[in-house]
């Protein structure tokens, strides 16, 4: 088995899957913890749906879908925030609204543009095994940016997440922080879509966070557990899917679920 | 849960909402002309050749739309109902036709099942993936041996072959709908279409039948070219990065095919092990090309290409063509000629 | 020195005026109790002072600076109302929560040092809750949490302490201890503004009283309040006496 794992590591596509997958998962785990605690976790799902629409636009314009998606999904994420603040619509409703618009845009563009609907649908599931070198480099760079932002603003984000108004009285620019968090989420979602697809991206955001919340007694541990469980699920997911000839994306989700189950039991027992 | 619902909504929207009209082969709608609706591109191509100036042929599939996911919109059904001739591939390619028939009110509409009299093969898969478990490397080599044996067309139903097909029957049961990609079948289909035209318009029957005969001669020429070329190839196995539509063609010329995909849909992810095996196989056999299908970004084929340095070659299944291809005036013949060229390159045929 | 000046402050919620023409000020060392019935706008006033709710009219100055331009947040400690449903299962210890009170003193990137940890420990000791340091904030009783929030407000060594109903979940002996801490803080020169609906005991601690009912009913020292005939007319003699503790003579001694 060990030998087989070493065999697997010989292949560049496995190496790429591990590197890009772990980094994106790591981002997702940090962002997910804040989002889950702020009851805003579904924004990942919503933005993934928006990305579906923007990828449709990218395909229509014959440019690389990521280049079109990154700015547009960022704008959409800010728009979700704006709607939920200004228009007296709750966060979940705002997400649903923007997500529906995104999907409608995708469907509309697919219909107008004709002939790329299958390509568009390949983004629903993504493929962690079919990442190109350019995508790995892009993922690594953007992941590092997001990680740096999170590490630098960790305490600010923690304060806001626990109590937003109090954070404002501490002089933290809460609105700016929230925008930054959602923009980072938008970036990560667009990257993640290429890797795990629209369908699985919210599992990368939510699973590590809820796993950590089962056992963590303090925030530092929560961050560490979330990060560890996200990277573990990608690494184990890739290897298990290699060893047992299973689809990789789904295996990653199952490993995440297994880790969550273990954490849940630990949380109950101890 | 939410995303699943969204997916369902998206798919159903995309399947049902096709905006606009079928493509017109000829613009001028004279009252005398036969109104013909064909589902797939080859049928459309043949019908316009046979009908020529005496017909208006419409292709039901909008350009570039994936044929397997297609279902007609209400507007399409109206168009079919108004036509004189409706030509479809067969039950397994267009399962929706059966339901459609009940809703048609036009008594004089003639419905042509182009697959009549054609023997279907069981669904073509890359044999060896999944269920066979550990022996997969071996199975790839077995297939090559088998392919060599089957090179003689008489061997098409060798014992080994039957065993594999039987095995597949248990797992998939479906029939391979891509009958048009083998020239013998194509000729039968052309004849069906010509006969239907003649019945609808007996005055010009001779014209239709002679056009069909002439066209079939071209098909025979191309078939010979395939036979000669593919007889002398270094490789007998196609590495294919999509869902394999060339089962009939492969069987006819004794080629084997392997693909990273386990299931039928190219949307689903292939497993990493399968990709790794294909990489190993291609390296061992010195294969310098990997084929991919039309209409879908060949992501997995690209991975294989990057790992092995192999070249990516399009093997066009001709289900449907894109707007650009339509504008370039591609035809079934031109597509198949290009396919032969790429096969020659990819399999290193002399 | 004026710590806080509110001038003709009005706050609207949707179209209804919640506060109208509120004017008052406090100087350093002051101990101001804001009292009033439920729904009188006490919490809104505090939130408006901190610029958490926008004012429809009027102005607030904190340490001489308009509150929308104010940025020396480390001079202010804030104890918000404790609501029970907040952040169930939040993974944070008392120590981590109290440490956030230090963030207002820091500039980007707001890092906490070992010395900050000591400061947290000292504050927890001051409030006699050092045993809670490693406990999960979510598992505390309401009273414990209020003391933790006081620690969080005090840890940054502010000059002005704003407390919104901080004693609601405290039992009477805890409450006295809590007020003792506040009095000690104000003796050291700190300014205390405390919102409470507990008009019965505030008079024992607060020197100045702001009686609020969507507008200022009374603002001045306790002595003035208790002697005011206008207030006697407004409340009736009995209620005024209850607030003033004249049966105990508490407020007048101070």
PDB file of C-alpha atoms in Angstrom, chain A residues 4 11-14 16 42 45-46 49 52 62 95-96 99 103 107 110-119 121-133 135 194 199 238 241-243 245-250, chain B residues 2-4 6-7 9-11 13-14 17-21 23 62-66 129-130 136 262 266-277 279-280 283 295-300 302-303 306-307 322-324:
ATOM      1  CA  UNK A   4       1.425   2.163  -4.209  1.00  0.00           C
ATOM      2  CA  UNK A  11       2.621  11.185 -11.454  1.00  0.00           C
ATOM      3  CA  UNK A  12       2.616  14.906 -12.021  1.00  0.00           C
ATOM      4  CA  UNK A  13      -1.170  15.033 -12.120  1.00  0.00           C
ATOM      5  CA  UNK A  14      -1.362  13.546  -8.622  1.00  0.00           C
ATOM      6  CA  UNK A  16      -0.695  18.884  -8.866  1.00  0.00           C
ATOM      7  CA  UNK A  42     -24.016  29.334   2.306  1.00  0.00           C
ATOM      8  CA  UNK A  45     -22.674  27.848  -2.401  1.00  0.00           C
ATOM      9  CA  UNK A  46     -24.236  31.063  -3.678  1.00  0.00           C
ATOM     10  CA  UNK A  49     -23.669  29.413  -8.550  1.00  0.00           C
ATOM     11  CA  UNK A  52     -21.503  29.114 -12.975  1.00  0.00           C
ATOM     12  CA  UNK A  62     -13.924  32.803 -25.710  1.00  0.00           C
ATOM     13  CA  UNK A  95     -27.464  34.700  -1.274  1.00  0.00           C
ATOM     14  CA  UNK A  96     -30.372  32.819  -2.797  1.00  0.00           C
ATOM     15  CA  UNK A  99     -27.256  32.696  -6.794  1.00  0.00           C
ATOM     16  CA  UNK A 103     -27.561  30.426 -12.605  1.00  0.00           C
ATOM     17  CA  UNK A 107     -28.486  29.195 -18.584  1.00  0.00           C
ATOM     18  CA  UNK A 110     -25.621  28.899 -22.712  1.00  0.00           C
ATOM     19  CA  UNK A 111     -28.801  29.289 -24.667  1.00  0.00           C
ATOM     20  CA  UNK A 112     -27.725  32.418 -26.525  1.00  0.00           C
ATOM     21  CA  UNK A 113     -24.202  31.190 -27.141  1.00  0.00           C
ATOM     22  CA  UNK A 114     -25.238  27.633 -27.948  1.00  0.00           C
ATOM     23  CA  UNK A 115     -22.785  24.904 -28.113  1.00  0.00           C
ATOM     24  CA  UNK A 116     -20.866  25.159 -24.913  1.00  0.00           C
ATOM     25  CA  UNK A 117     -23.407  23.750 -22.520  1.00  0.00           C
ATOM     26  CA  UNK A 118     -21.447  20.568 -21.989  1.00  0.00           C
ATOM     27  CA  UNK A 119     -18.292  22.509 -21.199  1.00  0.00           C
ATOM     28  CA  UNK A 121     -21.559  21.541 -17.061  1.00  0.00           C
ATOM     29  CA  UNK A 122     -18.076  20.156 -16.680  1.00  0.00           C
ATOM     30  CA  UNK A 123     -17.615  22.992 -14.190  1.00  0.00           C
ATOM     31  CA  UNK A 124     -20.402  21.653 -12.052  1.00  0.00           C
ATOM     32  CA  UNK A 125     -18.160  18.848 -10.907  1.00  0.00           C
ATOM     33  CA  UNK A 126     -14.733  20.197 -11.723  1.00  0.00           C
ATOM     34  CA  UNK A 127     -11.844  17.835 -11.801  1.00  0.00           C
ATOM     35  CA  UNK A 128      -9.082  17.880  -9.289  1.00  0.00           C
ATOM     36  CA  UNK A 129      -7.127  15.473 -11.490  1.00  0.00           C
ATOM     37  CA  UNK A 130      -7.234  17.618 -14.590  1.00  0.00           C
ATOM     38  CA  UNK A 131      -5.630  20.778 -13.224  1.00  0.00           C
ATOM     39  CA  UNK A 132      -3.123  22.355 -15.547  1.00  0.00           C
ATOM     40  CA  UNK A 133       0.240  23.723 -14.475  1.00  0.00           C
ATOM     41  CA  UNK A 135      -3.935  26.619 -12.739  1.00  0.00           C
ATOM     42  CA  UNK A 194     -12.000  24.381 -11.221  1.00  0.00           C
ATOM     43  CA  UNK A 199     -21.276  21.124  -6.260  1.00  0.00           C
ATOM     44  CA  UNK A 238      -6.670  11.648  -3.339  1.00  0.00           C
ATOM     45  CA  UNK A 241      -9.377   7.288  -4.507  1.00  0.00           C
ATOM     46  CA  UNK A 242      -6.132   6.185  -6.110  1.00  0.00           C
ATOM     47  CA  UNK A 243      -5.828   3.005  -4.073  1.00  0.00           C
ATOM     48  CA  UNK A 245     -10.153   3.338  -7.811  1.00  0.00           C
ATOM     49  CA  UNK A 246     -12.877   5.738  -6.675  1.00  0.00           C
ATOM     50  CA  UNK A 247     -13.873   9.159  -7.976  1.00  0.00           C
ATOM     51  CA  UNK A 248     -11.661  11.707  -6.262  1.00  0.00           C
ATOM     52  CA  UNK A 249     -14.066  14.562  -5.545  1.00  0.00           C
ATOM     53  CA  UNK A 250     -16.626  12.316  -3.927  1.00  0.00           C
TER      54      UNK A 250
ATOM     55  CA  UNK B   2     -29.891  23.312  -2.143  1.00  0.00           C
ATOM     56  CA  UNK B   3     -27.263  22.821  -4.779  1.00  0.00           C
ATOM     57  CA  UNK B   4     -28.800  19.574  -5.869  1.00  0.00           C
ATOM     58  CA  UNK B   6     -30.278  24.034  -8.343  1.00  0.00           C
ATOM     59  CA  UNK B   7     -28.553  21.461 -10.490  1.00  0.00           C
ATOM     60  CA  UNK B   9     -33.343  23.189 -12.238  1.00  0.00           C
ATOM     61  CA  UNK B  10     -30.336  24.152 -14.324  1.00  0.00           C
ATOM     62  CA  UNK B  11     -30.307  20.921 -16.245  1.00  0.00           C
ATOM     63  CA  UNK B  13     -33.845  24.585 -18.011  1.00  0.00           C
ATOM     64  CA  UNK B  14     -30.971  23.953 -20.343  1.00  0.00           C
ATOM     65  CA  UNK B  17     -34.934  26.079 -23.228  1.00  0.00           C
ATOM     66  CA  UNK B  18     -33.319  26.240 -26.600  1.00  0.00           C
ATOM     67  CA  UNK B  19     -33.668  29.641 -27.922  1.00  0.00           C
ATOM     68  CA  UNK B  20     -34.456  29.904 -31.564  1.00  0.00           C
ATOM     69  CA  UNK B  21     -34.883  27.921 -34.645  1.00  0.00           C
ATOM     70  CA  UNK B  23     -30.831  25.586 -38.855  1.00  0.00           C
ATOM     71  CA  UNK B  62     -29.105  23.621 -32.354  1.00  0.00           C
ATOM     72  CA  UNK B  63     -25.444  23.935 -33.360  1.00  0.00           C
ATOM     73  CA  UNK B  64     -22.997  22.685 -30.818  1.00  0.00           C
ATOM     74  CA  UNK B  65     -25.572  21.232 -28.460  1.00  0.00           C
ATOM     75  CA  UNK B  66     -24.628  17.910 -26.961  1.00  0.00           C
ATOM     76  CA  UNK B 129     -12.085  -0.498 -16.373  1.00  0.00           C
ATOM     77  CA  UNK B 130     -13.625  -0.915 -12.987  1.00  0.00           C
ATOM     78  CA  UNK B 136      -6.312  -4.310 -15.440  1.00  0.00           C
ATOM     79  CA  UNK B 262     -15.593   4.567 -16.134  1.00  0.00           C
ATOM     80  CA  UNK B 266     -17.798  12.556 -19.745  1.00  0.00           C
ATOM     81  CA  UNK B 267     -18.893  14.943 -16.971  1.00  0.00           C
ATOM     82  CA  UNK B 268     -18.099  12.435 -14.260  1.00  0.00           C
ATOM     83  CA  UNK B 269     -14.565  12.359 -12.967  1.00  0.00           C
ATOM     84  CA  UNK B 270     -12.321   9.500 -13.971  1.00  0.00           C
ATOM     85  CA  UNK B 271     -10.472   7.875 -11.087  1.00  0.00           C
ATOM     86  CA  UNK B 272      -6.815   8.694 -10.503  1.00  0.00           C
ATOM     87  CA  UNK B 273      -5.800   5.067 -10.784  1.00  0.00           C
ATOM     88  CA  UNK B 274      -7.340   4.775 -14.185  1.00  0.00           C
ATOM     89  CA  UNK B 275      -5.495   7.867 -15.378  1.00  0.00           C
ATOM     90  CA  UNK B 276      -2.257   6.514 -13.936  1.00  0.00           C
ATOM     91  CA  UNK B 277      -2.774   3.206 -15.744  1.00  0.00           C
ATOM     92  CA  UNK B 279      -0.244   6.978 -18.565  1.00  0.00           C
ATOM     93  CA  UNK B 280       1.740   3.814 -17.898  1.00  0.00           C
ATOM     94  CA  UNK B 283       4.478   5.135 -22.033  1.00  0.00           C
ATOM     95  CA  UNK B 295     -17.822  19.596 -28.230  1.00  0.00           C
ATOM     96  CA  UNK B 296     -16.176  19.146 -24.846  1.00  0.00           C
ATOM     97  CA  UNK B 297     -13.016  20.675 -23.498  1.00  0.00           C
ATOM     98  CA  UNK B 298     -10.642  17.684 -23.360  1.00  0.00           C
ATOM     99  CA  UNK B 299      -9.394  18.259 -19.841  1.00  0.00           C
ATOM    100  CA  UNK B 300      -8.528  14.675 -19.029  1.00  0.00           C
ATOM    101  CA  UNK B 302      -4.847  17.198 -21.751  1.00  0.00           C
ATOM    102  CA  UNK B 303      -3.614  15.689 -18.495  1.00  0.00           C
ATOM    103  CA  UNK B 306       1.027  16.548 -20.518  1.00  0.00           C
ATOM    104  CA  UNK B 307       2.187  13.478 -18.642  1.00  0.00           C
ATOM    105  CA  UNK B 322     -20.712  23.878 -34.106  1.00  0.00           C
ATOM    106  CA  UNK B 323     -21.736  27.152 -35.681  1.00  0.00           C
ATOM    107  CA  UNK B 324     -18.211  27.598 -37.002  1.00  0.00           C
TER     108      UNK B 324
END
